[in-house]
Tab-separated table of C-alpha atoms in Angstrom:
chain	number	residue	atom	x	y	z
A	16	MET	CA	-38.317	-9.346	34.881
A	17	ASN	CA	-35.926	-7.585	32.500
A	18	THR	CA	-36.768	-3.996	31.645
A	19	PRO	CA	-35.473	-1.967	28.683
A	20	ALA	CA	-32.369	0.106	29.465
A	21	SER	CA	-32.934	3.835	29.717
A	22	THR	CA	-31.911	5.786	26.615
A	23	THR	CA	-32.083	9.191	28.271
A	24	ASN	CA	-28.325	9.757	28.170
A	25	VAL	CA	-27.556	7.853	24.977
A	26	PRO	CA	-26.246	10.327	22.374
A	27	THR	CA	-27.921	10.268	18.984
A	28	ALA	CA	-25.726	10.563	15.905
A	29	THR	CA	-26.487	13.637	13.842
A	30	PRO	CA	-27.238	13.243	10.126
A	31	ASP	CA	-23.831	14.741	9.323
A	32	VAL	CA	-22.125	12.044	11.401
A	33	VAL	CA	-24.177	9.267	9.824
A	34	TYR	CA	-23.398	10.376	6.280
A	35	MET	CA	-19.713	10.942	7.018
A	36	GLU	CA	-19.444	7.475	8.500
A	37	ARG	CA	-20.959	6.162	5.287
A	38	ALA	CA	-18.366	8.100	3.273
A	39	LEU	CA	-15.593	6.528	5.360
A	40	GLU	CA	-17.137	3.093	4.893
A	41	LEU	CA	-17.210	3.618	1.142
A	42	ALA	CA	-13.616	4.873	1.122
A	43	ALA	CA	-12.464	1.695	2.895
A	44	GLY	CA	-13.851	-0.235	-0.062
A	45	GLY	CA	-10.750	0.981	-1.887
A	46	ILE	CA	-8.283	-0.843	0.384
A	47	ALA	CA	-5.613	-2.448	-1.837
A	48	LEU	CA	-7.347	-0.988	-4.903
A	49	THR	CA	-6.313	2.679	-4.897
A	50	SER	CA	-2.550	2.863	-4.267
A	51	PRO	CA	-0.728	5.109	-5.092
A	52	ASN	CA	-3.834	7.271	-4.773
A	53	PRO	CA	-5.714	7.975	-1.520
A	54	MET	CA	-8.876	6.142	-0.503
A	55	VAL	CA	-11.908	8.386	-0.925
A	56	GLY	CA	-15.634	7.849	-0.479
A	57	ALA	CA	-18.393	10.355	-1.279
A	58	VAL	CA	-22.081	10.595	-0.392
A	59	LEU	CA	-24.525	13.116	-1.869
A	60	VAL	CA	-27.613	13.908	0.201
A	61	ARG	CA	-30.617	16.087	-0.605
A	62	ASP	CA	-33.642	16.571	1.657
A	63	GLY	CA	-32.471	13.741	3.887
A	64	ILE	CA	-32.202	11.235	1.050
A	65	VAL	CA	-28.988	9.759	-0.365
A	66	ILE	CA	-29.055	10.532	-4.082
A	67	GLY	CA	-25.582	9.393	-5.061
A	68	GLU	CA	-22.455	7.784	-3.686
A	69	GLY	CA	-19.209	6.269	-4.851
A	70	PHE	CA	-15.635	5.403	-3.968
A	71	HIS	CA	-12.390	5.668	-5.876
A	72	THR	CA	-10.298	2.831	-7.256
A	73	TYR	CA	-7.121	3.473	-9.222
A	74	ASP	CA	-8.163	1.358	-12.201
A	75	GLY	CA	-11.612	2.939	-12.169
A	76	ILE	CA	-9.912	6.330	-12.691
A	77	LYS	CA	-12.956	8.453	-11.777
A	78	HIS	CA	-12.827	10.060	-8.345
A	79	ALA	CA	-15.450	9.399	-5.681
A	80	GLU	CA	-17.039	12.847	-6.016
A	81	VAL	CA	-17.556	12.426	-9.759
A	82	LEU	CA	-19.096	8.975	-9.321
A	83	ALA	CA	-21.524	10.340	-6.726
A	84	LEU	CA	-22.398	13.314	-8.942
A	85	GLU	CA	-23.013	11.066	-11.937
A	86	ALA	CA	-25.313	8.864	-9.853
A	87	ALA	CA	-27.275	11.900	-8.641
A	88	GLY	CA	-27.578	13.646	-11.979
A	89	ALA	CA	-29.576	16.892	-11.902
A	90	SER	CA	-30.657	16.161	-8.324
A	91	ALA	CA	-27.175	17.169	-7.151
A	92	ARG	CA	-28.131	20.848	-7.369
A	93	GLY	CA	-28.629	22.127	-3.821
A	94	ALA	CA	-27.365	18.875	-2.271
A	95	THR	CA	-24.747	18.282	0.429
A	96	LEU	CA	-21.601	16.350	-0.390
A	97	TYR	CA	-19.998	14.274	2.394
A	98	ILE	CA	-16.431	13.224	1.702
A	99	ASN	CA	-13.532	11.941	3.797
A	100	LEU	CA	-10.857	13.928	1.910
A	101	GLU	CA	-10.702	17.436	0.455
A	102	PRO	CA	-11.723	17.461	-3.235
A	103	CYS	CA	-8.748	17.821	-5.566
A	104	CYS	CA	-8.252	21.102	-7.404
A	105	HIS	CA	-5.554	20.105	-9.877
A	106	THR	CA	-5.443	18.115	-13.092
A	107	GLY	CA	-3.903	14.663	-12.995
A	108	ARG	CA	-5.406	11.602	-14.670
A	109	THR	CA	-8.729	13.428	-14.268
A	110	GLY	CA	-9.811	17.047	-14.115
A	111	PRO	CA	-10.271	18.972	-10.844
A	112	CYS	CA	-13.086	17.566	-8.713
A	113	THR	CA	-13.715	21.027	-7.291
A	114	GLN	CA	-14.850	22.191	-10.716
A	115	ALA	CA	-17.188	19.226	-11.071
A	116	VAL	CA	-18.727	19.950	-7.652
A	117	ILE	CA	-19.182	23.622	-8.488
A	118	ALA	CA	-20.668	22.912	-11.921
A	119	ALA	CA	-23.171	20.452	-10.414
A	120	GLY	CA	-24.572	23.151	-8.105
A	121	VAL	CA	-23.743	21.424	-4.822
A	122	ALA	CA	-24.686	23.770	-1.977
A	123	ARG	CA	-22.625	22.364	0.890
A	124	VAL	CA	-19.528	20.217	1.336
A	125	VAL	CA	-18.704	18.391	4.568
A	126	ALA	CA	-15.133	17.060	4.473
A	127	ALA	CA	-13.325	15.114	7.162
A	128	MET	CA	-9.817	16.436	6.457
A	129	PRO	CA	-7.673	18.482	4.079
A	130	ASP	CA	-5.649	16.699	1.422
A	131	PRO	CA	-2.011	16.260	2.574
A	132	ASN	CA	-0.941	16.480	-1.073
A	133	PRO	CA	1.011	19.773	-1.375
A	134	ALA	CA	-0.684	20.304	-4.746
A	135	VAL	CA	-4.025	20.592	-2.910
A	136	ALA	CA	-3.532	21.267	0.831
A	137	GLY	CA	-6.508	23.587	1.390
A	138	ARG	CA	-6.713	25.031	-2.118
A	139	GLY	CA	-9.687	22.815	-2.916
A	140	PHE	CA	-11.631	24.198	0.040
A	141	LYS	CA	-10.675	27.723	-0.990
A	142	GLN	CA	-12.028	27.208	-4.510
A	143	LEU	CA	-15.303	25.802	-3.207
A	144	ARG	CA	-15.814	28.694	-0.794
A	145	ALA	CA	-14.983	31.213	-3.507
A	146	ALA	CA	-17.807	29.694	-5.561
A	147	GLY	CA	-20.272	30.274	-2.720
A	148	ILE	CA	-20.364	26.697	-1.437
A	149	GLU	CA	-20.575	26.236	2.327
A	150	VAL	CA	-17.650	24.118	3.499
A	151	SER	CA	-17.376	22.345	6.868
A	152	THR	CA	-14.266	20.385	7.871
A	153	GLY	CA	-13.000	18.223	10.710
A	154	LEU	CA	-15.877	15.773	11.156
A	155	ARG	CA	-14.423	12.301	11.867
A	156	GLU	CA	-10.974	13.664	11.052
A	157	ALA	CA	-9.113	11.115	13.197
A	158	GLU	CA	-10.712	8.189	11.374
A	159	ALA	CA	-10.067	9.821	8.012
A	160	LYS	CA	-6.397	10.391	8.833
A	161	LEU	CA	-5.943	6.785	9.922
A	162	LEU	CA	-7.428	5.548	6.663
A	163	ASN	CA	-5.005	7.508	4.482
A	164	GLU	CA	-1.904	7.701	6.672
A	165	ALA	CA	0.197	5.731	4.178
A	166	PHE	CA	-0.738	8.127	1.379
A	167	ALA	CA	0.058	11.087	3.625
A	168	ARG	CA	3.504	9.732	4.491
A	169	TRP	CA	4.348	9.029	0.844
A	170	ILE	CA	2.920	12.146	-0.806
A	171	VAL	CA	4.916	14.424	1.511
A	172	SER	CA	8.197	12.495	1.874
A	173	ARG	CA	8.092	10.117	-1.115
A	174	LYS	CA	8.816	7.359	1.374
A	175	PRO	CA	6.355	4.608	2.284
A	176	LEU	CA	4.762	4.250	5.699
A	177	VAL	CA	6.675	1.463	7.458
A	178	THR	CA	4.784	-0.546	10.080
A	179	LEU	CA	6.758	-2.950	12.236
A	180	LYS	CA	4.677	-5.948	13.269
A	181	SER	CA	5.869	-8.427	15.859
A	182	ALA	CA	4.521	-11.057	18.224
A	183	LEU	CA	5.979	-11.634	21.684
A	184	THR	CA	5.391	-13.740	24.747
A	185	LEU	CA	4.652	-11.946	28.015
A	186	ASP	CA	8.326	-12.281	28.964
A	187	GLY	CA	9.358	-10.590	25.734
A	188	GLN	CA	10.497	-13.541	23.626
A	189	LEU	CA	10.147	-13.752	19.847
A	190	VAL	CA	10.593	-17.518	19.631
A	191	LEU	CA	9.133	-20.372	21.678
A	192	PRO	CA	11.804	-22.794	22.989
A	193	HIS	CA	10.431	-25.855	21.195
A	194	ALA	CA	10.015	-23.843	17.974
A	195	LYS	CA	13.673	-22.889	18.091
A	196	LYS	CA	14.691	-26.531	18.517
A	197	SER	CA	12.485	-27.596	15.614
A	198	ARG	CA	14.716	-25.679	13.220
A	199	GLY	CA	17.687	-27.918	13.889
A	200	LYS	CA	18.077	-31.667	13.547
A	201	GLY	CA	15.252	-34.061	14.315
A	202	PRO	CA	11.510	-33.930	13.575
A	203	ARG	CA	10.087	-30.496	12.866
A	204	ILE	CA	7.393	-29.123	15.130
A	205	PRO	CA	4.119	-28.443	13.247
A	206	LEU	CA	3.804	-24.801	12.277
A	207	LYS	CA	0.642	-24.329	14.339
A	208	ASP	CA	2.605	-25.294	17.457
A	209	ARG	CA	5.388	-22.810	16.682
A	210	TRP	CA	3.142	-19.749	16.474
A	211	ILE	CA	3.246	-17.344	19.395
A	212	SER	CA	0.105	-15.412	18.522
A	213	SER	CA	-3.508	-16.601	18.354
A	214	PRO	CA	-5.574	-17.356	15.218
A	215	GLU	CA	-7.378	-14.039	15.754
A	216	SER	CA	-4.073	-12.135	15.773
A	217	ARG	CA	-2.823	-13.948	12.710
A	218	ALA	CA	-6.039	-13.086	10.875
A	219	GLU	CA	-5.457	-9.422	11.739
A	220	VAL	CA	-1.941	-9.672	10.340
A	221	GLN	CA	-3.326	-11.035	7.086
A	222	SER	CA	-5.594	-7.985	6.911
A	223	MET	CA	-2.522	-5.799	7.489
A	224	ARG	CA	-0.755	-7.574	4.630
A	225	HIS	CA	-3.760	-7.031	2.398
A	226	ALA	CA	-3.727	-3.292	3.125
A	227	SER	CA	0.027	-3.030	2.441
A	228	ASP	CA	1.843	-2.548	-0.851
A	229	ALA	CA	4.931	-4.459	0.290
A	230	LEU	CA	6.047	-6.894	2.961
A	231	MET	CA	9.688	-6.803	4.107
A	232	THR	CA	11.738	-9.352	6.012
A	233	GLY	CA	15.361	-10.395	6.458
A	234	ILE	CA	17.246	-13.325	4.998
A	235	GLY	CA	17.577	-14.805	8.488
A	236	THR	CA	13.814	-15.243	8.734
A	237	VAL	CA	13.715	-16.763	5.253
A	238	LEU	CA	16.443	-19.294	6.041
A	239	LEU	CA	14.800	-20.287	9.335
A	240	ASP	CA	11.139	-20.404	8.358
A	241	ASP	CA	11.044	-20.662	4.537
A	242	PRO	CA	7.901	-18.481	4.452
A	243	PHE	CA	5.694	-17.567	1.485
A	244	LEU	CA	4.983	-14.017	2.747
A	245	THR	CA	1.739	-13.807	0.797
A	246	ASP	CA	-1.603	-12.053	1.241
A	247	ARG	CA	-3.914	-14.949	2.051
A	248	THR	CA	-7.133	-12.976	2.519
A	249	GLU	CA	-8.269	-13.839	-1.032
A	250	MET	CA	-9.617	-10.292	-1.266
A	251	PRO	CA	-9.074	-8.328	-4.502
A	252	ARG	CA	-5.997	-6.138	-4.842
A	253	ARG	CA	-4.778	-3.975	-7.717
A	254	ARG	CA	-1.109	-4.879	-7.386
A	255	LYS	CA	0.515	-8.031	-6.122
A	256	LEU	CA	1.942	-7.755	-2.630
A	257	LEU	CA	5.635	-7.028	-3.206
A	258	ARG	CA	7.750	-9.413	-1.125
A	259	VAL	CA	11.010	-7.675	-0.159
A	260	ILE	CA	14.050	-9.478	1.276
A	261	MET	CA	17.086	-7.789	2.848
A	262	ASP	CA	19.894	-10.169	1.875
A	263	SER	CA	23.398	-8.665	1.954
A	264	GLN	CA	25.230	-11.782	0.701
A	265	LEU	CA	22.507	-13.064	-1.616
A	266	ARG	CA	21.877	-16.272	0.314
A	267	LEU	CA	18.252	-16.643	-0.792
A	268	PRO	CA	17.882	-20.350	-1.704
A	269	LEU	CA	16.739	-21.073	-5.233
A	270	ARG	CA	14.462	-23.802	-3.850
A	271	SER	CA	12.859	-21.581	-1.200
A	272	ASN	CA	9.114	-21.004	-1.228
A	273	LEU	CA	9.697	-17.371	-2.104
A	274	VAL	CA	11.693	-18.172	-5.222
A	275	ARG	CA	9.453	-21.046	-6.274
A	276	THR	CA	6.381	-18.781	-6.175
A	277	ALA	CA	8.059	-15.643	-7.564
A	278	ASP	CA	6.163	-13.972	-10.369
A	279	GLY	CA	7.649	-10.506	-10.550
A	280	ASP	CA	6.627	-9.917	-6.937
A	281	VAL	CA	9.880	-10.783	-5.095
A	282	LEU	CA	12.566	-8.123	-4.701
A	283	VAL	CA	15.934	-8.727	-3.040
A	284	PHE	CA	18.095	-5.872	-1.778
A	285	THR	CA	21.730	-6.929	-1.557
A	286	ARG	CA	25.386	-5.882	-1.451
A	287	SER	CA	26.311	-8.590	-3.937
A	288	LYS	CA	26.851	-7.860	-7.607
A	289	GLU	CA	23.761	-7.910	-9.769
A	290	ASN	CA	25.539	-9.870	-12.513
A	291	SER	CA	26.842	-12.663	-10.282
A	292	PRO	CA	25.864	-16.265	-11.157
A	293	LYS	CA	23.490	-16.381	-8.147
A	294	ALA	CA	21.868	-13.095	-9.123
A	295	ARG	CA	21.373	-14.282	-12.693
A	296	ALA	CA	19.826	-17.519	-11.433
A	297	LEU	CA	17.399	-15.594	-9.249
A	298	LEU	CA	16.537	-13.341	-12.171
A	299	ARG	CA	15.721	-16.369	-14.338
A	300	ALA	CA	13.445	-17.586	-11.525
A	301	GLY	CA	11.470	-14.331	-11.567
A	302	VAL	CA	13.211	-12.572	-8.655
A	303	GLU	CA	14.443	-8.998	-9.028
A	304	VAL	CA	17.846	-8.283	-7.493
A	305	VAL	CA	18.786	-4.699	-6.608
A	306	ARG	CA	22.255	-3.831	-5.391
A	307	LEU	CA	22.340	-1.016	-2.868
A	308	THR	CA	25.254	1.316	-3.437
A	309	ARG	CA	25.815	3.131	-0.176
A	310	ARG	CA	28.821	2.120	1.878
A	311	GLY	CA	28.609	-0.413	4.682
A	312	SER	CA	28.680	-4.145	5.256
A	313	GLN	CA	24.870	-4.472	5.343
A	314	PRO	CA	22.211	-3.263	2.868
A	315	ASP	CA	21.243	0.304	3.717
A	316	LEU	CA	17.662	0.325	4.990
A	317	VAL	CA	17.146	4.010	4.270
A	318	GLU	CA	18.274	3.512	0.682
A	319	ALA	CA	15.960	0.515	0.350
A	320	ILE	CA	12.962	2.488	1.618
A	321	GLU	CA	13.773	5.375	-0.719
A	322	GLU	CA	13.873	2.941	-3.644
A	323	LEU	CA	10.488	1.505	-2.681
A	324	GLY	CA	9.080	5.029	-2.515
A	325	ARG	CA	10.322	5.701	-6.049
A	326	ARG	CA	8.364	2.625	-7.109
A	327	ASN	CA	5.130	4.144	-5.753
A	328	ILE	CA	5.056	1.798	-2.774
A	329	LEU	CA	2.979	3.645	-0.164
A	330	SER	CA	3.079	1.128	2.684
A	331	VAL	CA	5.528	-1.495	3.916
A	332	LEU	CA	4.764	-4.096	6.565
A	333	LEU	CA	7.958	-5.187	8.313
A	334	GLU	CA	7.734	-8.780	9.572
A	335	ALA	CA	11.205	-9.776	10.648
A	336	GLY	CA	13.367	-11.030	13.481
A	337	ALA	CA	15.229	-9.263	16.241
A	338	ILE	CA	18.215	-8.117	14.192
A	339	LEU	CA	16.343	-6.473	11.306
A	340	ASN	CA	13.659	-5.040	13.598
A	341	SER	CA	16.286	-3.356	15.756
A	342	ALA	CA	18.230	-2.115	12.731
A	343	ALA	CA	15.080	-0.677	11.180
A	344	VAL	CA	14.162	1.254	14.327
A	345	ALA	CA	17.745	2.482	14.726
A	346	ALA	CA	17.820	3.610	11.076
A	347	GLY	CA	14.681	5.681	11.623
A	348	ILE	CA	12.643	4.038	8.883
A	349	VAL	CA	9.864	2.725	11.157
A	350	ASP	CA	6.808	4.983	11.426
A	351	LYS	CA	4.414	2.733	13.298
A	352	MET	CA	4.525	-0.390	15.440
A	353	ARG	CA	1.969	-3.058	16.230
A	354	VAL	CA	3.096	-5.700	18.712
A	355	TYR	CA	0.970	-8.684	19.725
A	356	PHE	CA	1.519	-10.095	23.210
A	357	ALA	CA	0.364	-13.654	23.794
A	358	PRO	CA	-0.427	-15.039	27.292
A	359	LYS	CA	2.612	-17.325	27.160
A	360	PHE	CA	6.024	-17.490	28.852
A	361	ALA	CA	9.013	-18.744	26.859
A	362	GLY	CA	11.638	-18.440	29.594
A	363	SER	CA	15.325	-17.837	28.967
A	364	ALA	CA	15.381	-20.298	26.067
A	365	GLY	CA	13.591	-17.797	23.878
A	366	LYS	CA	15.209	-15.035	21.887
A	367	SER	CA	15.175	-11.476	23.178
A	368	PRO	CA	13.852	-8.802	20.849
A	369	ARG	CA	17.101	-6.888	21.197
A	370	ALA	CA	20.541	-7.932	22.326
A	371	GLY	CA	23.496	-5.790	23.389
A	372	SER	CA	24.895	-3.868	26.305
A	373	ALA	CA	22.570	-2.073	28.699
A	374	SER	CA	24.068	1.311	27.835
A	375	ARG	CA	23.495	0.798	24.121
A	376	GLN	CA	19.912	-0.297	24.760
A	377	ILE	CA	19.214	2.796	26.868
A	378	GLN	CA	20.584	5.065	24.158
A	379	SER	CA	18.400	3.397	21.520
A	380	VAL	CA	15.108	3.582	23.429
A	381	LYS	CA	12.310	4.992	21.280
A	382	LYS	CA	9.012	6.200	22.720
A	383	LEU	CA	5.728	5.437	21.008
A	384	GLN	CA	3.099	8.152	20.670
A	385	ASP	CA	-0.693	7.854	20.391
A	386	VAL	CA	-0.604	4.374	21.907
A	387	THR	CA	-3.663	2.144	21.814
A	388	ILE	CA	-4.192	-1.277	23.404
A	389	GLN	CA	-6.679	-3.681	21.855
A	390	PRO	CA	-7.718	-7.276	22.568
A	391	SER	CA	-7.096	-9.851	19.840
A	392	GLY	CA	-8.593	-13.151	20.883
A	393	PRO	CA	-6.583	-14.254	23.953
A	394	ASP	CA	-3.763	-11.859	22.935
A	395	PHE	CA	-3.580	-8.096	23.193
A	396	ALA	CA	-2.043	-5.708	20.679
A	397	ILE	CA	-0.148	-2.504	21.451
A	398	GLU	CA	0.011	-0.008	18.612
A	399	GLY	CA	1.718	3.361	18.421
A	400	TYR	CA	3.719	5.751	16.287
A	401	LEU	CA	7.368	6.774	16.204
A	402	ARG	CA	6.594	9.875	14.142
A	403	ASP	CA	3.693	12.066	13.090
A	404	VAL	CA	3.204	10.880	9.532
A	405	TYR	CA	1.147	13.953	8.640
A	406	ARG	CA	3.891	16.342	9.739
A	407	ASN	CA	6.716	14.153	8.445
A	408	ARG	CA	8.553	14.219	11.757
């Protein structure tokens, strides 16, 4: 006979934890809807009852705290505000949220983390405490930082968070042998048979695309695969996913899927002249062509990332082949990596993720920090960071 498991040693979440988790859940409702602002959720609680909550979207303008306060009305006096990010204390498109919280008579604020924005960075907490409000910080800070890491990277450096995504076989190959052959003469192998990763992993990648402002790849990948590079989640987003191509010689075919579906959402970085016949043809097709000016035979990746940052692009998902992936890591533009390993062996016919002499490979070795390993269907994903995005180093 089955008996109920003992709950003697099962920890019980405190009310603060429960309400903060709700604030984080609300904040995540702003994925793809808040950039270039951070994702923020707020919950107002009085006498153990939720009296107001809200989350920010860029087009909605009002911040999460204000939405929660408006929902609570006069009941906000003496309440506790749970929020995943420090309330702002400066005037932007809206007034300071700290002043709204103070005016409403909130008695206590529980915040997961300080705002990385140098215009705030602890000043909001200071204002609240000066007004006699009890302030607690640090609850679920790790989760809160993960949620807004792209905003943190951009607001401090004015460069987007770059995440390199790749899929490999267990023997480290990027391409299956039969997939490689399908790109030459003869019948093409169905796309589903060319994928390395599982349906579960590919669904995760679509979620990563949805959460990103831009997707970057190289012209080599475009010529080989003719991809669309779209967000296929069908979930709402404020801005179209910007599809970015590194194409030094402007070889992007006018009949490619990218050009055929361009609607102001395809950007090509090149060394070619912007007024060349090919560039003008791409422009007529709805593709933006930007010539990078720094010296060198290939488009400068650092310059490209800086340009995307100036366009308020907070996050870039890099989905490319061996050459661009290696160049991006070497250039120091990659902040984060997520690599899917499938339980497959490609053998020597596959393509190594990096080619070159052993000495050059040793010199270019980068170590990931804060590594996590997660299952993804039959695959497993390794994720880690090449820099601390909150310290900009």
